[in-house]
PDB file of C-alpha atoms in Angstrom:
ATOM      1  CA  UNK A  14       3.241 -27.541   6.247  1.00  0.00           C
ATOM      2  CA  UNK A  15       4.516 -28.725   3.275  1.00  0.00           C
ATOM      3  CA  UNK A  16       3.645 -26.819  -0.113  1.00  0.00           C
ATOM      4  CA  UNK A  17       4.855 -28.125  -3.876  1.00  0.00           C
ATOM      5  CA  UNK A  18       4.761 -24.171  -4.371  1.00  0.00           C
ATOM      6  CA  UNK A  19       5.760 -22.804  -1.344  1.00  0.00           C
ATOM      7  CA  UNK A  20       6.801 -19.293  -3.052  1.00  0.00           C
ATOM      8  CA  UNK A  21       3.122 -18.796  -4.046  1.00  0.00           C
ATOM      9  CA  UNK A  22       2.252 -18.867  -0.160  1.00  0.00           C
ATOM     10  CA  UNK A  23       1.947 -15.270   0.924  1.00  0.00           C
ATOM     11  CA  UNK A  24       1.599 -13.934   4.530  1.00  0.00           C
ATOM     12  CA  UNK A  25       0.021 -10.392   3.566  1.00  0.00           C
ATOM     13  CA  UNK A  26      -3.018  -8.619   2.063  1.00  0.00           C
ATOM     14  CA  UNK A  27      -3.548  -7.802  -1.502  1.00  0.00           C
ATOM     15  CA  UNK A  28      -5.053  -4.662  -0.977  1.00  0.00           C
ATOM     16  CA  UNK A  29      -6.375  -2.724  -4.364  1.00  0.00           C
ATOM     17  CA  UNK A  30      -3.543  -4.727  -6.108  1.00  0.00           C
ATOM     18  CA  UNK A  31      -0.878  -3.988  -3.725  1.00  0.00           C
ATOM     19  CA  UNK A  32       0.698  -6.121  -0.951  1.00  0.00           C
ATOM     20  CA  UNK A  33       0.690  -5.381   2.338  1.00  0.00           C
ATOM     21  CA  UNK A  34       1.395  -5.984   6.024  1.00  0.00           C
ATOM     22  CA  UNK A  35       3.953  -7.398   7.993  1.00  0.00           C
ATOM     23  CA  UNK A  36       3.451 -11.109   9.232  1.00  0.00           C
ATOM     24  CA  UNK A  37       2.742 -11.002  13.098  1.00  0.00           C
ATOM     25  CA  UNK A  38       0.363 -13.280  14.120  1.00  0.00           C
ATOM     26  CA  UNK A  39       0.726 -16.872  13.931  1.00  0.00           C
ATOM     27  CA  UNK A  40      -1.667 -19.218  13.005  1.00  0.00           C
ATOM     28  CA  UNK A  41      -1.867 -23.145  14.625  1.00  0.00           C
ATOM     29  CA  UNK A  42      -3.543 -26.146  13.463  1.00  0.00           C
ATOM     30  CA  UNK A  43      -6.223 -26.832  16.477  1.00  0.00           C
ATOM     31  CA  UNK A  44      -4.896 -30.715  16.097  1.00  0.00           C
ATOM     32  CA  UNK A  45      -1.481 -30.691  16.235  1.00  0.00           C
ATOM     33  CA  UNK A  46      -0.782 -27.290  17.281  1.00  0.00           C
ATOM     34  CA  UNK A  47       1.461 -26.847  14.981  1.00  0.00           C
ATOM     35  CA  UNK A  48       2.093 -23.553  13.059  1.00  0.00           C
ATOM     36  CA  UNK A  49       0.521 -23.533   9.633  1.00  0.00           C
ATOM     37  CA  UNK A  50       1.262 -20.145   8.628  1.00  0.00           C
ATOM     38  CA  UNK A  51       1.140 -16.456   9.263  1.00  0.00           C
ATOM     39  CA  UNK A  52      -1.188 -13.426   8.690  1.00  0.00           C
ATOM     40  CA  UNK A  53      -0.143  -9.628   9.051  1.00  0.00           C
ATOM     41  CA  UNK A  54      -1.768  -7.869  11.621  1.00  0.00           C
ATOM     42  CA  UNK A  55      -3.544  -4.686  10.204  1.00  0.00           C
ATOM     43  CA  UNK A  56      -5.562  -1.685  11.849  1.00  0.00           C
ATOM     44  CA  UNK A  57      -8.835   0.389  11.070  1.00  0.00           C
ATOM     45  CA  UNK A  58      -7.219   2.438   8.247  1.00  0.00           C
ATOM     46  CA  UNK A  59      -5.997  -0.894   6.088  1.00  0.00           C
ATOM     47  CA  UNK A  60      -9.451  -2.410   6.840  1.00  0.00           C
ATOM     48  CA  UNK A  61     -11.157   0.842   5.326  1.00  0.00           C
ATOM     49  CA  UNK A  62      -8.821   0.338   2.204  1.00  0.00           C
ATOM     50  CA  UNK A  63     -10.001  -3.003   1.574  1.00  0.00           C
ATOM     51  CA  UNK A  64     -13.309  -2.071   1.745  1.00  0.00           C
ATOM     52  CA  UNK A  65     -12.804   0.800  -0.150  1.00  0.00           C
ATOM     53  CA  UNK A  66     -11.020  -1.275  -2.866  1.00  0.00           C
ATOM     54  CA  UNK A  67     -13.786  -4.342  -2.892  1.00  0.00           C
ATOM     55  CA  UNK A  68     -16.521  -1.518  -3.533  1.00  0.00           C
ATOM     56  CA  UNK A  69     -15.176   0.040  -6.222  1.00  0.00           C
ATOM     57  CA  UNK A  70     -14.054  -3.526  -7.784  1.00  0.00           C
ATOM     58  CA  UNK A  71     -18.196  -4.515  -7.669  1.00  0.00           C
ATOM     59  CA  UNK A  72     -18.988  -3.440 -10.922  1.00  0.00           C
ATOM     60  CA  UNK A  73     -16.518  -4.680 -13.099  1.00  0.00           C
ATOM     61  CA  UNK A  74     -16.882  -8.131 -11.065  1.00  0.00           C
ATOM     62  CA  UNK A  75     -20.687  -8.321 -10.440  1.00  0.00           C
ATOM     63  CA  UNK A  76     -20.554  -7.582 -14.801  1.00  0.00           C
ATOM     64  CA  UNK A  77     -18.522 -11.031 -15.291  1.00  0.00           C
ATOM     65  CA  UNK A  78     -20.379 -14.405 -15.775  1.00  0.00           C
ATOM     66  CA  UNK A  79     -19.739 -17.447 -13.827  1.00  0.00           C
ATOM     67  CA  UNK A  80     -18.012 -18.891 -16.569  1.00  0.00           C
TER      68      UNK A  80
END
């Protein structure tokens, strides 16, 4: 795949502002089968982090307008 930004492509998980994982699974375009990318592969414990993280972000975020 061809980005004009290809640096701002990132194969991990912004977790409560932090970056994280290692990229292990691949990820193919059904058409072509060709790769388009990776994604890390991450557990139970990472998973509760996020959610952890997105809870605690509600507030500030459900205070914002659309605009």
């Amino acid at each position: 795949m061809k980005l004009s930004e290809p640096r701002l492509f990132r194969t991990q998980c912004l977790i409560n502002g932090v970056w994280t994982g290692t990229s292990n699974d691949a990820i193919y375009d059904p058409a072509t089968g060709d790769v388009l990318g990776e994604v890390p592969r991450l557990g139970r414990e990472a998973a509760e982090e996020a959610v952890a993280a997105a809870h605690a972000a509600l507030p500030a975020w459900r205070a914002k307008t659309a605009k």
